[in-house]
Amino acid sequence: MTSEQKQFTDSIACALAELGATQINFRLSNSQPVWQFELSDGDYVWPLELCPAGWDFCRLPSVNWLTSLPVWGWPHISGSGDVCVSDREGLDYDPSDITGVLSWLLAEVKRLLREIHGMSNCERLSLFADELEGYLKNLGARFAQLDEQFAANQSVYAEVHNQKLGLKTVPVLRRVNAGSTALVNCQQVRIGLLDVSINQLPPLRSELNANWWLHFLSCLDESQHVIATSPKHRGLVLRVANNYGHALLTLYWGNRGNKKPWGATVYILQRQDRDYLIRRTGGTVLDRHVLVAGVGAIGSRVAEHLVLAGVSKLTLVDQDMFTADNLGRHVLGKDAISKKKVESLASFLAERMPGIDIVPEATDIQRLLAKGIPANVDTIVLATGNAPLERAIVRQAYQEHWSMLIVSTSVEAVGLGGHVIAMRPGTAGCLDCLYIDPETQQPIPSMRTALIKPGQVVTRQLTGCGAFTPYTAIDATRTALIAAEHVINQMLGYSRWVGDTTQANNANISPSDTYWALRSQRISTFLSSSDFTHPECPCCSV
Amino acid sequence: MAHAQNQFENFHSEILLGYDESSVLRDRRETLLNDLKNNISKDAPKYDTFNQGSYALYTGITPIAGDPDMDIGVIFECAPEDYPDPLTLKKYVRDALTRHNRTVKIRRPCVTVTYFKDGEATHHIDLAVYSVNGNGQTQLARCRETDAKEDRVWEPSEARELTSKITDQFKDNDRKQFRRVVRALKRWRDNKIGHKNVPSIGLTVAAYHWFTPTYDSVDGKHIDLIAMRNLINQMLARWGFSRLTVKLPVAPDCDLFERMTDTQMKDFKERLETLRNALNEAESQPDTHEACKILQKQFGDDFPVPEKASTTKKTSSGVSVSGRSA
Ligand SMILES: [Zn+2]
């Protein structure tokens, strides 16, 4: 042991004694320090084991309950007896405060053990059912994908890959589906779907044997028995009811022939359905249909974040092909080169969020709108980079009283900032309002809140053909995030951001008065619709 | 709603008189300082000169009639104790500068050089004479030849500190707006009250205390009309016992309007109220043309009134390079 390690073990031994532990016994297990001790708590004496993760408390040490193993049916206690005092996320403490951390940890362990001990069998199992998947994970059970939700009485299939291990082939369950195969090199086999209660489950391990099976069958009622023993099934999805709906696991036994004794592997079904994934972010699925016109650097990022935020349907409109020039700031990669941007983006986003409905329209936005707005579109994002076109669409929307939120977004050159203008026909405050000089009431050729002083050349060339506007992927993404927020919260108004002038200085580009006013926080980066309404706007004031 | 910002800015360029912009001012100063250098008595201590007053503050305007005046500071490298009679130093300056075509007179606060053309005084240059005491504080020589010896005194006067305080009060575009508003206010004073009755430095320091930069909340561009209206309201709100006190923010910490009579004060206040009302009325005009007619009555003929046609006729706005993309 090094002197630091010695100091560490000394302070733990000291702290344990101080905290009332008895029978303290130190040993090294796989070169890791482990203490066994007893802790009394009123009528109970708990035999415990403290296992620091290494030689410090940077990670919270685990505490095991030394009871007869494996433990089954105790909430917050793993099969190996590890008492889970918290989910260990978001904890903060001073790792050098050995006594303080141990004191908290042991108090939590005592509280938990006492609390669980005081429960009825039924209460305990009910809480345990909520954690069943976590319990199996700790036991080392494998995972299989599940990216659909089961409908009632549906046939269920497993996609099984025969993995070669030396001379043997081992079947590995990859994905469970409702009939739609998705994976290559997999065999699709029928499995059963069985609803059971936690009381009907004998203690699970990651591999199960014939004894377990017999015990399980004896706990089932007649109709359950029929499903479990159907000769059509090569496995069984067990849906164990709990307070969150149910825990999902699969027993896969495959094709064993008659000779071999029954045996199965337990898989945890890793849910990937949209509802589950969105709920994991703390959000909810948004029953929205957003049309994104222009899927360049900004539009593609807006679409990406709308998908992750739970928007249920996207229509992507852009007639351009993806080219290598786009790689520098687009969400798509080399695979998309020479393909329609909307089509590649639709496949990319479908991968990002299973179950999303994405319609790619490789056409011009005006041509699409001329045919009629797609059904149920509630938000239109304009990220075309073409201000006159977007103003024309907004004017049409106001004239024809469209009901949707319209979000026009653009990024300024050389990192100076970006704009998001969110408007709704019927509410004053529109894109055209920003193209009138408030002093003269005259139309002006460029947006009056532009961040670059008018009259400067900002586009550049690298190869002699193909001018481009210099701005970075970060600039586009920042702008896109603001636009996505407006869409998700259905928030009207004008948001802008400003960056610094490093790039602009290098390129000899002068920022506008508006830039400086924003940069020095003299004016607000957010304006409500009425703040920027021009009272005589030809578009929104009528 | 008219702010006539373009007209305020054009008005400002019209009345602006900056030392940097005016070669006439620079030449005059150069000539005078050369004379001082070449002719000053061998007995005089070394000295340094600096711009003070409106040129140093960038608040100079062209006078309505005649030539502009100028202020120069002359700091001698000596302490007040070295020259218990400050008149000695002022005499050095006077004697070095006396020429035909100008008269040089020692007045209490400064040495004044008056220029003549065809027998008429056209403009003058004031030279303030300073020494520096042990604490590094500049001391102004306050004395005339007619003063009794005990009235010839050194008085703390931090002209350079005042200049940096006022120029550092605002930055960048805020500072530009501050200077525009001060210059416009000075021209209004020349036009309505007369150059002598309300001292320029009083207006400038009032703005130093109470001016707030004012912007359009959407595009961040200045609105001088509102900025000036707000400043005037701040001044009117402080009109205590029938007088407005504007304290110099450096030594000698005096009230810059203390020499104004009560009658002048009353007149000043009434005219400021009229100006404030005119600014409000101009703002409420739907048409810039009408607004500017109201403003021109206050600021004089240099305030431009655009053609009515230009504010109503549709003009082609053309194509601009926005640099925006998606
Ligand atoms: Zn509008």
PDB file of C-alpha atoms in Angstrom, chain A residues 366-528:
ATOM      1  CA  GLN A 366     -43.436  28.112 -53.411  1.00  0.00           C
ATOM      2  CA  ARG A 367     -44.306  25.295 -55.797  1.00  0.00           C
ATOM      3  CA  LEU A 368     -45.310  23.170 -52.828  1.00  0.00           C
ATOM      4  CA  LEU A 369     -47.421  25.927 -51.294  1.00  0.00           C
ATOM      5  CA  ALA A 370     -49.109  26.539 -54.632  1.00  0.00           C
ATOM      6  CA  LYS A 371     -50.434  22.982 -54.445  1.00  0.00           C
ATOM      7  CA  GLY A 372     -51.766  23.721 -50.971  1.00  0.00           C
ATOM      8  CA  ILE A 373     -50.227  23.554 -47.540  1.00  0.00           C
ATOM      9  CA  PRO A 374     -49.815  19.944 -46.368  1.00  0.00           C
ATOM     10  CA  ALA A 375     -52.573  18.877 -43.993  1.00  0.00           C
ATOM     11  CA  ASN A 376     -52.362  19.748 -40.315  1.00  0.00           C
ATOM     12  CA  VAL A 377     -49.181  21.784 -40.589  1.00  0.00           C
ATOM     13  CA  ASP A 378     -49.202  23.966 -37.498  1.00  0.00           C
ATOM     14  CA  THR A 379     -45.802  25.603 -37.870  1.00  0.00           C
ATOM     15  CA  ILE A 380     -43.746  26.692 -40.864  1.00  0.00           C
ATOM     16  CA  VAL A 381     -40.036  27.283 -40.434  1.00  0.00           C
ATOM     17  CA  LEU A 382     -38.509  29.428 -43.168  1.00  0.00           C
ATOM     18  CA  ALA A 383     -34.770  28.816 -43.349  1.00  0.00           C
ATOM     19  CA  THR A 384     -34.235  29.445 -47.035  1.00  0.00           C
ATOM     20  CA  GLY A 385     -31.599  32.176 -46.788  1.00  0.00           C
ATOM     21  CA  ASN A 386     -33.757  34.099 -49.257  1.00  0.00           C
ATOM     22  CA  ALA A 387     -35.332  37.101 -47.543  1.00  0.00           C
ATOM     23  CA  PRO A 388     -37.504  38.307 -50.447  1.00  0.00           C
ATOM     24  CA  LEU A 389     -38.948  34.820 -50.836  1.00  0.00           C
ATOM     25  CA  GLU A 390     -39.681  34.529 -47.135  1.00  0.00           C
ATOM     26  CA  ARG A 391     -41.310  37.966 -47.085  1.00  0.00           C
ATOM     27  CA  ALA A 392     -43.511  36.918 -49.988  1.00  0.00           C
ATOM     28  CA  ILE A 393     -44.587  33.769 -48.162  1.00  0.00           C
ATOM     29  CA  VAL A 394     -45.303  35.737 -44.986  1.00  0.00           C
ATOM     30  CA  ARG A 395     -47.366  38.273 -46.941  1.00  0.00           C
ATOM     31  CA  GLN A 396     -49.334  35.456 -48.517  1.00  0.00           C
ATOM     32  CA  ALA A 397     -49.894  33.929 -45.075  1.00  0.00           C
ATOM     33  CA  TYR A 398     -51.229  37.197 -43.665  1.00  0.00           C
ATOM     34  CA  GLN A 399     -53.410  37.841 -46.714  1.00  0.00           C
ATOM     35  CA  GLU A 400     -54.889  34.381 -46.646  1.00  0.00           C
ATOM     36  CA  HIS A 401     -55.181  34.270 -42.848  1.00  0.00           C
ATOM     37  CA  TRP A 402     -53.193  31.107 -42.358  1.00  0.00           C
ATOM     38  CA  SER A 403     -53.430  29.941 -38.797  1.00  0.00           C
ATOM     39  CA  MET A 404     -49.972  28.523 -38.252  1.00  0.00           C
ATOM     40  CA  LEU A 405     -46.926  29.949 -36.527  1.00  0.00           C
ATOM     41  CA  ILE A 406     -44.378  31.125 -39.081  1.00  0.00           C
ATOM     42  CA  VAL A 407     -40.750  31.296 -38.039  1.00  0.00           C
ATOM     43  CA  SER A 408     -38.279  33.025 -40.342  1.00  0.00           C
ATOM     44  CA  THR A 409     -34.655  32.486 -39.416  1.00  0.00           C
ATOM     45  CA  SER A 410     -31.312  33.575 -40.783  1.00  0.00           C
ATOM     46  CA  VAL A 411     -27.694  33.827 -39.743  1.00  0.00           C
ATOM     47  CA  GLU A 412     -25.403  36.790 -40.329  1.00  0.00           C
ATOM     48  CA  ALA A 413     -21.986  36.484 -41.899  1.00  0.00           C
ATOM     49  CA  VAL A 414     -18.709  36.299 -39.956  1.00  0.00           C
ATOM     50  CA  GLY A 415     -20.204  35.272 -36.629  1.00  0.00           C
ATOM     51  CA  LEU A 416     -21.959  38.541 -35.894  1.00  0.00           C
ATOM     52  CA  GLY A 417     -25.230  36.854 -34.948  1.00  0.00           C
ATOM     53  CA  GLY A 418     -28.553  35.539 -36.112  1.00  0.00           C
ATOM     54  CA  HIS A 419     -32.256  36.334 -36.287  1.00  0.00           C
ATOM     55  CA  VAL A 420     -35.454  34.457 -35.538  1.00  0.00           C
ATOM     56  CA  ILE A 421     -38.746  36.174 -36.267  1.00  0.00           C
ATOM     57  CA  ALA A 422     -41.798  34.225 -35.167  1.00  0.00           C
ATOM     58  CA  MET A 423     -45.168  35.540 -36.292  1.00  0.00           C
ATOM     59  CA  ARG A 424     -48.752  34.432 -36.710  1.00  0.00           C
ATOM     60  CA  PRO A 425     -51.200  35.900 -39.228  1.00  0.00           C
ATOM     61  CA  GLY A 426     -53.725  37.986 -37.321  1.00  0.00           C
ATOM     62  CA  THR A 427     -51.086  39.237 -34.889  1.00  0.00           C
ATOM     63  CA  ALA A 428     -49.198  42.397 -35.818  1.00  0.00           C
ATOM     64  CA  GLY A 429     -45.412  42.180 -35.900  1.00  0.00           C
ATOM     65  CA  CYS A 430     -44.085  40.508 -39.042  1.00  0.00           C
ATOM     66  CA  LEU A 431     -40.995  40.217 -41.208  1.00  0.00           C
ATOM     67  CA  ASP A 432     -42.123  43.125 -43.394  1.00  0.00           C
ATOM     68  CA  CYS A 433     -42.277  45.403 -40.343  1.00  0.00           C
ATOM     69  CA  LEU A 434     -38.483  45.253 -40.317  1.00  0.00           C
ATOM     70  CA  TYR A 435     -38.217  46.509 -43.889  1.00  0.00           C
ATOM     71  CA  ILE A 436     -39.726  49.931 -43.281  1.00  0.00           C
ATOM     72  CA  ASP A 437     -37.729  52.948 -42.158  1.00  0.00           C
ATOM     73  CA  PRO A 438     -39.691  54.122 -39.103  1.00  0.00           C
ATOM     74  CA  GLU A 439     -38.607  57.694 -39.823  1.00  0.00           C
ATOM     75  CA  THR A 440     -39.688  58.015 -43.410  1.00  0.00           C
ATOM     76  CA  GLN A 441     -42.196  55.144 -43.590  1.00  0.00           C
ATOM     77  CA  GLN A 442     -40.319  54.200 -46.737  1.00  0.00           C
ATOM     78  CA  PRO A 443     -39.521  50.626 -47.652  1.00  0.00           C
ATOM     79  CA  ILE A 444     -35.824  49.849 -47.254  1.00  0.00           C
ATOM     80  CA  PRO A 445     -33.895  47.230 -49.188  1.00  0.00           C
ATOM     81  CA  SER A 446     -32.401  45.456 -46.180  1.00  0.00           C
ATOM     82  CA  MET A 447     -33.683  44.511 -42.771  1.00  0.00           C
ATOM     83  CA  ARG A 448     -33.303  47.492 -40.487  1.00  0.00           C
ATOM     84  CA  THR A 449     -31.950  45.333 -37.687  1.00  0.00           C
ATOM     85  CA  ALA A 450     -29.198  43.790 -39.826  1.00  0.00           C
ATOM     86  CA  LEU A 451     -25.986  43.303 -37.890  1.00  0.00           C
ATOM     87  CA  ILE A 452     -23.684  44.275 -40.730  1.00  0.00           C
ATOM     88  CA  LYS A 453     -23.381  47.849 -41.946  1.00  0.00           C
ATOM     89  CA  PRO A 454     -25.078  47.995 -45.328  1.00  0.00           C
ATOM     90  CA  GLY A 455     -23.062  48.231 -48.517  1.00  0.00           C
ATOM     91  CA  GLN A 456     -20.270  45.804 -47.736  1.00  0.00           C
ATOM     92  CA  VAL A 457     -19.236  42.745 -49.678  1.00  0.00           C
ATOM     93  CA  VAL A 458     -19.502  39.744 -47.409  1.00  0.00           C
ATOM     94  CA  THR A 459     -19.578  36.794 -49.767  1.00  0.00           C
ATOM     95  CA  ARG A 460     -16.319  35.121 -50.605  1.00  0.00           C
ATOM     96  CA  GLN A 461     -14.858  32.751 -53.118  1.00  0.00           C
ATOM     97  CA  LEU A 462     -12.390  29.994 -52.523  1.00  0.00           C
ATOM     98  CA  THR A 463     -12.165  28.386 -55.922  1.00  0.00           C
ATOM     99  CA  GLY A 464     -13.184  31.098 -58.339  1.00  0.00           C
ATOM    100  CA  CYS A 465     -16.700  29.860 -58.726  1.00  0.00           C
ATOM    101  CA  GLY A 466     -19.389  29.430 -56.131  1.00  0.00           C
ATOM    102  CA  ALA A 467     -19.649  32.397 -53.809  1.00  0.00           C
ATOM    103  CA  PHE A 468     -20.516  31.613 -50.213  1.00  0.00           C
ATOM    104  CA  THR A 469     -21.347  33.555 -47.092  1.00  0.00           C
ATOM    105  CA  PRO A 470     -18.803  32.959 -44.336  1.00  0.00           C
ATOM    106  CA  TYR A 471     -20.405  31.768 -41.108  1.00  0.00           C
ATOM    107  CA  THR A 472     -19.660  28.739 -38.975  1.00  0.00           C
ATOM    108  CA  ALA A 473     -21.614  25.649 -38.007  1.00  0.00           C
ATOM    109  CA  ILE A 474     -21.777  27.066 -34.491  1.00  0.00           C
ATOM    110  CA  ASP A 475     -23.397  30.257 -35.774  1.00  0.00           C
ATOM    111  CA  ALA A 476     -25.970  28.237 -37.683  1.00  0.00           C
ATOM    112  CA  THR A 477     -26.638  25.883 -34.792  1.00  0.00           C
ATOM    113  CA  ARG A 478     -27.024  28.711 -32.297  1.00  0.00           C
ATOM    114  CA  THR A 479     -29.558  30.347 -34.559  1.00  0.00           C
ATOM    115  CA  ALA A 480     -31.311  27.036 -35.135  1.00  0.00           C
ATOM    116  CA  LEU A 481     -31.639  26.380 -31.403  1.00  0.00           C
ATOM    117  CA  ILE A 482     -33.400  29.696 -30.900  1.00  0.00           C
ATOM    118  CA  ALA A 483     -35.689  28.982 -33.836  1.00  0.00           C
ATOM    119  CA  ALA A 484     -36.467  25.509 -32.470  1.00  0.00           C
ATOM    120  CA  GLU A 485     -37.381  27.001 -29.103  1.00  0.00           C
ATOM    121  CA  HIS A 486     -39.825  29.364 -30.744  1.00  0.00           C
ATOM    122  CA  VAL A 487     -41.405  26.406 -32.547  1.00  0.00           C
ATOM    123  CA  ILE A 488     -41.572  24.127 -29.505  1.00  0.00           C
ATOM    124  CA  ASN A 489     -43.026  26.801 -27.244  1.00  0.00           C
ATOM    125  CA  GLN A 490     -45.123  28.319 -30.044  1.00  0.00           C
ATOM    126  CA  MET A 491     -43.636  31.616 -28.987  1.00  0.00           C
ATOM    127  CA  LEU A 492     -44.203  34.774 -31.014  1.00  0.00           C
ATOM    128  CA  GLY A 493     -41.653  37.572 -31.183  1.00  0.00           C
ATOM    129  CA  TYR A 494     -38.241  38.438 -32.494  1.00  0.00           C
ATOM    130  CA  SER A 495     -35.143  36.844 -30.967  1.00  0.00           C
ATOM    131  CA  ARG A 496     -31.627  37.616 -32.054  1.00  0.00           C
ATOM    132  CA  TRP A 497     -28.180  36.829 -30.780  1.00  0.00           C
ATOM    133  CA  VAL A 498     -24.875  38.575 -31.317  1.00  0.00           C
ATOM    134  CA  GLY A 499     -21.407  37.095 -31.314  1.00  0.00           C
ATOM    135  CA  ASP A 500     -18.056  38.815 -31.092  1.00  0.00           C
ATOM    136  CA  THR A 501     -16.201  40.684 -33.824  1.00  0.00           C
ATOM    137  CA  THR A 502     -13.100  38.510 -34.186  1.00  0.00           C
ATOM    138  CA  GLN A 503     -14.076  37.113 -37.580  1.00  0.00           C
ATOM    139  CA  ALA A 504     -15.574  40.410 -38.734  1.00  0.00           C
ATOM    140  CA  ASN A 505     -12.366  42.265 -37.890  1.00  0.00           C
ATOM    141  CA  ASN A 506     -10.289  39.735 -39.775  1.00  0.00           C
ATOM    142  CA  ALA A 507     -12.561  40.118 -42.773  1.00  0.00           C
ATOM    143  CA  ASN A 508     -12.688  43.932 -42.503  1.00  0.00           C
ATOM    144  CA  ILE A 509     -16.450  43.893 -42.117  1.00  0.00           C
ATOM    145  CA  SER A 510     -18.072  46.631 -40.023  1.00  0.00           C
ATOM    146  CA  PRO A 511     -20.960  45.749 -37.742  1.00  0.00           C
ATOM    147  CA  SER A 512     -24.069  47.934 -37.766  1.00  0.00           C
ATOM    148  CA  ASP A 513     -25.377  50.262 -35.063  1.00  0.00           C
ATOM    149  CA  THR A 514     -27.877  47.550 -34.191  1.00  0.00           C
ATOM    150  CA  TYR A 515     -25.026  45.115 -33.584  1.00  0.00           C
ATOM    151  CA  TRP A 516     -23.284  47.511 -31.203  1.00  0.00           C
ATOM    152  CA  ALA A 517     -26.480  48.337 -29.366  1.00  0.00           C
ATOM    153  CA  LEU A 518     -27.166  44.615 -28.871  1.00  0.00           C
ATOM    154  CA  ARG A 519     -23.598  43.791 -28.018  1.00  0.00           C
ATOM    155  CA  SER A 520     -23.467  46.429 -25.299  1.00  0.00           C
ATOM    156  CA  GLN A 521     -26.895  45.270 -24.082  1.00  0.00           C
ATOM    157  CA  ARG A 522     -28.412  48.668 -24.671  1.00  0.00           C
ATOM    158  CA  ILE A 523     -31.294  47.001 -26.423  1.00  0.00           C
ATOM    159  CA  SER A 524     -32.904  43.665 -25.760  1.00  0.00           C
ATOM    160  CA  THR A 525     -32.163  40.543 -27.785  1.00  0.00           C
ATOM    161  CA  PHE A 526     -35.832  39.569 -27.481  1.00  0.00           C
ATOM    162  CA  LEU A 527     -38.662  41.743 -28.740  1.00  0.00           C
ATOM    163  CA  SER A 528     -42.311  40.845 -28.363  1.00  0.00           C
TER     164      SER A 528
END
